[in-house]
Structures are given as C-alpha cells and as structure tokens.
Amino acid sequence: MIKLALSDMDNTLIPFGRERVSQRTIDAIHACQEQGVDFGPTTGRDRAELASFFGGDRSCYNTAVAVNGQKVYYLRSLVFERSLDEKPLRKAERMVAERPGCAFVTYRSDGLGDWVGVSREELGSMYNRAFLAGGMWHERLPVYPVGKAGVICMGSQAELEELQAELAEVCPELDFPNTVDRWLDVSIKGWTKVEGVKQLMRTLNLTPDEVCVFGDADNDLTMLSYVTNSCAVANANDNAKAAARWHIGASADDGVAIALEQIAEAARLCNERGTEDVMPAFMC
C-alpha cells in the first residue's frame, strides 16, 4: 500500500508558467490524506515559497522535501536541514556577479531573496519567478546560513551552459543543475532530492515500496530510481521516462492529480478490507 506520495513541482504537479496547482490537484491531495496517505512536494524551492502554488492551503505542503533535499519538513516541523558551504558559495557569487546579464541569488529562511548582478529591470519577468516572497539587490550578498541559492542567466541556453561549465570548474564542491529555463540551482556536490526523500522515509519508518514519487526531469532521476513506485508524467524528458517504473498523463492534463485520486481510492479499499494488496489503477 502507498503511504506517502511525493511530487516534483514545475512541469510535474503544475505546468510551468501557471501560478498555482489546479483545484483537482488540491482535492486529490486531500482525498489521499483522508485515507491516511501523506503527500508532499519535492522541489528546489523552500517551503515558504510554496504557499501561493497551493492557494495558501498548508495541508498540501506541511510535509515537503525542499531545496532539492537539503530541507525536509514533516507536519510543518523542520526535521532535517543541511546548508551550503560558505567558501565555494562566495566564489560562485563573485564569478556570476561579474558576468553580464547574470545574477547570483540566495534565500533567507522566510523565503525572501537577495541577489547580486543585473538590475531588477534587466531581470524582467525572471524577478517574479525567482522571488515569490520578494527580493533585494546588493553590491555584495549579506552573510547568513544559506540553504538555497541559484543563478540566473538572461542570455541564450548556450551562454547558460557555458556559465554552468565554468562554475563547475571553479567550484567543484557544488553542483549547478539547469532545472528550468534561464536558471541553475546551486546545490551540494552529489546531493539530490533522494537524500531528502530518504530522510523523510526514515522519519516515517517507510520502505521504498510504500512510497510513490512523480517527476519529469534530470533533477528527479535519483528519487525515480530509488523508490519502487516511481512515475514520470507524459511530458517528462527521456531520462526521467527511462528511470520511472510507471507512466501517467501530462502535467497540463492533471496527470499527477488523477494518479493521486487512484492512490486515494486504493487506500480506501485497503482500509475497508483490512488488507494492503490493492494497488492504484495506474499501477495495474
């Protein structure tokens, strides 16, 4: 029986560019919770940034694997955290700040952000995408414990990939995955979402076959490969599709919401019959 469902956000739970998940998704999450199945987003964002995506419904993100696994929340409590190392972070900051059309971003615990580099005017719509809770420009970034950081490149994809390679060479202690357009995550070398998933599973005393994860991209591969019941949406890239055991509808078609409805129904039947051998329809 599935006891925990975890989903990537952008292009998995919510089509990229939309401001919030569908009402069907929220209803499906509630249906799972009513049957004892916990739900949480697995995302590069921190929990404070998730409110607007769920219309302020905290029950949808009280449990979360955030900041690509560097923070784990369960029932609103922070149960695990690992921050970025200061020295490589500052090297990356200086390198990006000197590059035309680029910005280096760090986030405080309340979701507010700080950046160096290009002006707000030059960021354009990227400002709203990067700073859901608001952001402030600086000549040098303020010093505080950083769990989440990122790089914006307003140039072409080729320019972003060139910057990505240079950052990887200068700061080998960090990874810089290109997760969405014009953006690089900044994460601990070798640290991915699956580390946070494992931490949450340990907190809940769950095995890999009791967890279902949904994803679409390379930053989801480790968790898709680790969990027995891994799912790729129809719009996922080839790597994610190959890593996933199951395949569902596209993000734009509420693929995850439909799968969650089926997980909730399977859990209802398990609870009703006193068994754990009923699987969701998309797994049959």
CSV table of C-alpha atoms in Angstrom, one decimal:
chain,number,residue,atom,x,y,z
A,1,MET,CA,0.0,0.0,0.0
A,2,ILE,CA,1.2,3.5,-0.8
A,3,LYS,CA,1.6,5.5,2.4
A,4,LEU,CA,3.4,8.6,1.1
A,5,ALA,CA,3.2,10.4,-2.3
A,6,LEU,CA,5.8,12.9,-3.3
A,7,SER,CA,5.8,15.1,-6.4
A,8,ASP,CA,8.1,17.4,-8.2
A,9,MET,CA,6.5,20.8,-8.8
A,10,ASP,CA,7.4,22.5,-12.1
A,11,ASN,CA,6.2,20.6,-15.1
A,12,THR,CA,5.0,17.7,-12.9
A,13,LEU,CA,2.4,18.8,-10.4
A,14,ILE,CA,2.0,22.2,-12.1
A,15,PRO,CA,2.6,23.1,-15.7
A,16,PHE,CA,5.5,25.6,-16.0
A,17,GLY,CA,4.2,29.2,-16.1
A,18,ARG,CA,1.0,28.6,-14.2
A,19,GLU,CA,0.7,30.4,-10.9
A,20,ARG,CA,-1.0,27.6,-8.9
A,21,VAL,CA,-1.9,24.0,-9.0
A,22,SER,CA,-5.4,23.0,-10.1
A,23,GLN,CA,-8.3,22.6,-7.7
A,24,ARG,CA,-8.5,19.0,-8.8
A,25,THR,CA,-4.9,18.5,-7.5
A,26,ILE,CA,-5.7,20.0,-4.2
A,27,ASP,CA,-8.8,17.9,-3.9
A,28,ALA,CA,-6.8,14.8,-4.8
A,29,ILE,CA,-4.2,15.6,-2.1
A,30,HIS,CA,-7.0,15.9,0.5
A,31,ALA,CA,-8.5,12.6,-0.7
A,32,CYS,CA,-5.2,10.9,-0.1
A,33,GLN,CA,-4.8,12.5,3.4
A,34,GLU,CA,-8.3,11.4,4.4
A,35,GLN,CA,-7.2,7.8,3.7
A,36,GLY,CA,-4.0,8.1,5.7
A,37,VAL,CA,-1.7,8.7,2.7
A,38,ASP,CA,0.6,11.7,3.3
A,39,PHE,CA,1.6,14.0,0.5
A,40,GLY,CA,4.4,16.4,0.0
A,41,PRO,CA,6.1,18.4,-2.8
A,42,THR,CA,9.7,17.5,-3.7
A,43,THR,CA,11.2,20.8,-5.0
A,44,GLY,CA,14.1,23.1,-5.3
A,45,ARG,CA,12.0,25.7,-3.6
A,46,ASP,CA,11.8,26.2,0.2
A,47,ARG,CA,8.6,25.6,2.0
A,48,ALA,CA,7.9,29.4,2.5
A,49,GLU,CA,7.7,29.8,-1.3
A,50,LEU,CA,5.0,27.1,-1.8
A,51,ALA,CA,2.0,28.9,-0.3
A,52,SER,CA,1.0,30.7,-3.5
A,53,PHE,CA,1.1,27.5,-5.5
A,54,PHE,CA,-1.4,25.8,-3.2
A,55,GLY,CA,-3.6,28.8,-2.6
A,56,GLY,CA,-2.4,29.1,0.9
A,57,ASP,CA,-3.6,25.5,1.8
A,58,ARG,CA,-0.8,24.5,4.2
A,59,SER,CA,-2.1,20.9,4.4
A,60,CYS,CA,-0.7,20.4,0.9
A,61,TYR,CA,2.9,21.4,1.8
A,62,ASN,CA,3.2,20.8,5.6
A,63,THR,CA,5.2,17.8,4.6
A,64,ALA,CA,7.9,18.6,2.0
A,65,VAL,CA,11.3,17.6,0.6
A,66,ALA,CA,12.5,21.1,-0.1
A,67,VAL,CA,15.6,22.8,-1.5
A,68,ASN,CA,16.5,19.7,-3.6
A,69,GLY,CA,16.6,17.5,-0.4
A,70,GLN,CA,18.6,19.9,1.8
A,71,LYS,CA,15.5,20.6,3.9
A,72,VAL,CA,12.9,18.1,5.0
A,73,TYR,CA,9.6,19.1,6.7
A,74,TYR,CA,7.0,16.8,8.3
A,75,LEU,CA,3.7,18.2,9.6
A,76,ARG,CA,5.2,21.8,9.4
A,77,SER,CA,8.3,20.8,11.5
A,78,LEU,CA,11.8,21.0,10.0
A,79,VAL,CA,13.2,17.5,10.7
A,80,PHE,CA,16.4,17.8,8.6
A,81,GLU,CA,18.5,20.7,7.2
A,82,ARG,CA,21.9,21.0,5.5
A,83,SER,CA,23.2,24.4,4.4
A,84,LEU,CA,25.6,25.3,1.6
A,85,ASP,CA,29.3,25.8,2.5
A,86,GLU,CA,30.3,29.5,2.7
A,87,LYS,CA,33.6,29.4,0.8
A,88,PRO,CA,32.5,27.9,-2.5
A,89,LEU,CA,29.3,29.9,-2.3
A,90,ARG,CA,31.2,33.2,-2.2
A,91,LYS,CA,33.4,32.1,-5.1
A,92,ALA,CA,30.4,31.4,-7.2
A,93,GLU,CA,28.8,34.7,-6.2
A,94,ARG,CA,31.8,36.7,-7.3
A,95,MET,CA,32.1,34.9,-10.6
A,96,VAL,CA,28.4,35.4,-11.5
A,97,ALA,CA,28.2,39.0,-10.3
A,98,GLU,CA,31.0,40.0,-12.8
A,99,ARG,CA,29.2,38.3,-15.7
A,100,PRO,CA,27.0,40.5,-17.9
A,101,GLY,CA,23.3,39.5,-17.9
A,102,CYS,CA,23.6,37.2,-14.9
A,103,ALA,CA,22.6,37.2,-11.2
A,104,PHE,CA,23.5,35.2,-8.2
A,105,VAL,CA,20.6,34.6,-5.7
A,106,THR,CA,20.5,33.4,-2.1
A,107,TYR,CA,17.4,32.9,0.0
A,108,ARG,CA,16.7,33.5,3.7
A,109,SER,CA,14.6,31.2,5.8
A,110,ASP,CA,11.5,33.2,5.3
A,111,GLY,CA,11.6,32.8,1.5
A,112,LEU,CA,12.8,36.4,0.9
A,113,GLY,CA,15.7,36.6,-1.5
A,114,ASP,CA,18.9,38.6,-2.2
A,115,TRP,CA,20.9,38.9,-5.4
A,116,VAL,CA,23.9,40.5,-7.0
A,117,GLY,CA,24.5,41.2,-10.6
A,118,VAL,CA,21.9,42.5,-13.1
A,119,SER,CA,19.3,45.1,-12.1
A,120,ARG,CA,15.7,44.4,-11.4
A,121,GLU,CA,14.8,46.0,-14.8
A,122,GLU,CA,17.1,43.6,-16.6
A,123,LEU,CA,15.6,40.6,-14.8
A,124,GLY,CA,12.2,41.4,-16.1
A,125,SER,CA,9.7,38.6,-15.6
A,126,MET,CA,12.5,36.5,-14.1
A,127,TYR,CA,12.3,38.6,-10.9
A,128,ASN,CA,8.8,37.3,-10.2
A,129,ARG,CA,9.8,33.7,-11.0
A,130,ALA,CA,12.9,33.9,-8.7
A,131,PHE,CA,11.4,36.0,-5.8
A,132,LEU,CA,8.0,34.7,-4.9
A,133,ALA,CA,8.3,36.3,-1.5
A,134,GLY,CA,10.3,39.4,-2.7
A,135,GLY,CA,13.9,40.1,-3.3
A,136,MET,CA,16.6,42.8,-2.7
A,137,TRP,CA,19.6,43.8,-4.9
A,138,HIS,CA,23.0,44.2,-3.2
A,139,GLU,CA,26.6,45.0,-4.2
A,140,ARG,CA,27.7,42.1,-2.0
A,141,LEU,CA,25.3,39.5,-0.7
A,142,PRO,CA,24.6,39.6,3.1
A,143,VAL,CA,26.1,36.8,5.1
A,144,TYR,CA,23.6,34.3,6.7
A,145,PRO,CA,23.2,30.5,6.6
A,146,VAL,CA,22.2,29.7,3.0
A,147,GLY,CA,20.1,26.6,2.3
A,148,LYS,CA,19.0,27.6,-1.2
A,149,ALA,CA,20.8,29.6,-3.9
A,150,GLY,CA,20.6,29.9,-7.7
A,151,VAL,CA,22.0,31.5,-10.8
A,152,ILE,CA,20.0,33.5,-13.4
A,153,CYS,CA,21.4,33.9,-16.9
A,154,MET,CA,19.4,36.2,-19.1
A,155,GLY,CA,21.4,35.1,-22.2
A,156,SER,CA,20.9,32.1,-24.5
A,157,GLN,CA,20.9,28.5,-23.5
A,158,ALA,CA,24.4,28.2,-24.9
A,159,GLU,CA,25.6,31.0,-22.6
A,160,LEU,CA,23.9,29.4,-19.6
A,161,GLU,CA,25.6,26.1,-20.4
A,162,GLU,CA,29.0,27.9,-20.7
A,163,LEU,CA,28.5,29.5,-17.3
A,164,GLN,CA,27.4,26.2,-15.8
A,165,ALA,CA,30.6,24.6,-17.0
A,166,GLU,CA,32.8,27.4,-15.7
A,167,LEU,CA,31.1,27.3,-12.3
A,168,ALA,CA,31.6,23.6,-12.0
A,169,GLU,CA,35.3,24.0,-12.7
A,170,VAL,CA,35.8,26.9,-10.2
A,171,CYS,CA,33.5,25.5,-7.5
A,172,PRO,CA,33.9,21.7,-7.6
A,173,GLU,CA,32.3,21.4,-4.2
A,174,LEU,CA,28.9,22.4,-5.7
A,175,ASP,CA,26.6,21.2,-8.4
A,176,PHE,CA,24.8,23.6,-10.8
A,177,PRO,CA,21.9,21.7,-12.5
A,178,ASN,CA,19.9,23.5,-15.1
A,179,THR,CA,16.4,22.8,-13.8
A,180,VAL,CA,14.3,25.4,-15.6
A,181,ASP,CA,14.8,28.0,-18.4
A,182,ARG,CA,17.5,30.6,-17.5
A,183,TRP,CA,18.1,29.1,-14.1
A,184,LEU,CA,20.8,27.0,-12.4
A,185,ASP,CA,20.2,25.5,-9.0
A,186,VAL,CA,23.2,25.7,-6.6
A,187,SER,CA,23.4,22.5,-4.5
A,188,ILE,CA,25.9,20.5,-2.5
A,189,LYS,CA,28.0,18.2,-4.8
A,190,GLY,CA,26.4,14.9,-5.2
A,191,TRP,CA,23.4,15.9,-3.1
A,192,THR,CA,20.0,15.4,-4.8
A,193,LYS,CA,16.3,15.1,-3.9
A,194,VAL,CA,16.6,11.4,-3.0
A,195,GLU,CA,18.7,12.3,0.1
A,196,GLY,CA,15.7,14.3,1.4
A,197,VAL,CA,13.3,11.5,0.4
A,198,LYS,CA,15.4,9.0,2.4
A,199,GLN,CA,15.4,11.3,5.4
A,200,LEU,CA,11.6,11.6,5.3
A,201,MET,CA,11.2,7.9,4.8
A,202,ARG,CA,13.4,7.3,7.9
A,203,THR,CA,11.2,9.8,9.9
A,204,LEU,CA,8.0,8.0,8.9
A,205,ASN,CA,9.6,4.5,9.1
A,206,LEU,CA,8.6,3.7,5.5
A,207,THR,CA,10.2,1.3,2.9
A,208,PRO,CA,10.7,2.2,-0.8
A,209,ASP,CA,7.7,0.2,-1.9
A,210,GLU,CA,5.4,2.2,0.4
A,211,VAL,CA,6.3,5.5,-1.4
A,212,CYS,CA,5.3,6.9,-4.8
A,213,VAL,CA,7.2,9.7,-6.4
A,214,PHE,CA,6.4,11.8,-9.5
A,215,GLY,CA,8.9,13.6,-11.7
A,216,ASP,CA,9.8,14.9,-15.1
A,217,ALA,CA,13.5,15.9,-15.4
A,218,ASP,CA,17.1,15.1,-14.6
A,219,ASN,CA,16.9,16.5,-11.1
A,220,ASP,CA,14.3,13.9,-10.3
A,221,LEU,CA,16.3,10.9,-11.5
A,222,THR,CA,17.8,9.8,-8.2
A,223,MET,CA,14.5,9.6,-6.5
A,224,LEU,CA,12.8,8.0,-9.5
A,225,SER,CA,15.5,5.3,-9.4
A,226,TYR,CA,15.4,4.7,-5.7
A,227,VAL,CA,11.7,4.4,-5.0
A,228,THR,CA,9.9,1.2,-6.2
A,229,ASN,CA,6.8,3.0,-7.4
A,230,SER,CA,8.3,5.9,-9.4
A,231,CYS,CA,6.2,7.7,-12.0
A,232,ALA,CA,7.0,10.0,-14.9
A,233,VAL,CA,4.5,12.4,-16.4
A,234,ALA,CA,3.9,12.2,-20.2
A,235,ASN,CA,5.8,15.5,-20.7
A,236,ALA,CA,8.9,14.2,-18.9
A,237,ASN,CA,12.3,14.0,-20.6
A,238,ASP,CA,13.7,10.7,-21.9
A,239,ASN,CA,15.9,10.2,-18.9
A,240,ALA,CA,13.0,10.6,-16.4
A,241,LYS,CA,10.8,8.3,-18.5
A,242,ALA,CA,13.5,5.6,-18.6
A,243,ALA,CA,14.1,5.9,-14.8
A,244,ALA,CA,10.4,5.6,-13.9
A,245,ARG,CA,8.6,2.3,-13.4
A,246,TRP,CA,5.2,3.8,-14.2
A,247,HIS,CA,4.0,6.5,-16.7
A,248,ILE,CA,1.0,8.8,-16.3
A,249,GLY,CA,-0.7,11.7,-18.1
A,250,ALA,CA,1.0,15.0,-18.7
A,251,SER,CA,1.3,17.8,-16.2
A,252,ALA,CA,-1.1,20.0,-18.3
A,253,ASP,CA,-3.7,17.3,-18.1
A,254,ASP,CA,-3.6,16.8,-14.3
A,255,GLY,CA,-1.7,13.6,-14.7
A,256,VAL,CA,-0.5,13.6,-11.1
A,257,ALA,CA,-3.9,14.6,-9.7
A,258,ILE,CA,-5.5,11.6,-11.5
A,259,ALA,CA,-2.8,9.3,-10.1
A,260,LEU,CA,-3.4,10.7,-6.6
A,261,GLU,CA,-7.1,10.1,-6.9
A,262,GLN,CA,-6.3,6.5,-7.8
A,263,ILE,CA,-3.9,6.2,-4.8
A,264,ALA,CA,-6.6,7.5,-2.5
A,265,GLU,CA,-9.1,5.0,-3.9
A,266,ALA,CA,-6.7,2.1,-3.5
A,267,ALA,CA,-6.0,3.2,0.1
A,268,ARG,CA,-9.8,3.4,0.8
A,269,LEU,CA,-10.3,-0.1,-0.4
A,270,CYS,CA,-7.3,-1.3,1.7
A,271,ASN,CA,-8.6,0.4,4.8
A,272,GLU,CA,-12.1,-1.0,4.1
A,273,ARG,CA,-11.0,-4.6,3.5
A,274,GLY,CA,-8.2,-4.6,6.1
A,275,THR,CA,-5.6,-5.5,3.5
A,276,GLU,CA,-2.6,-3.8,1.8
A,277,ASP,CA,-2.7,-5.6,-1.6
A,278,VAL,CA,-4.9,-3.2,-3.5
A,279,MET,CA,-2.8,-1.1,-5.9
A,280,PRO,CA,-3.8,2.2,-7.7
A,281,ALA,CA,-5.3,1.7,-11.1
A,282,PHE,CA,-2.3,3.2,-13.0
A,283,MET,CA,0.0,0.5,-11.4
A,284,CYS,CA,-2.2,-2.4,-12.6
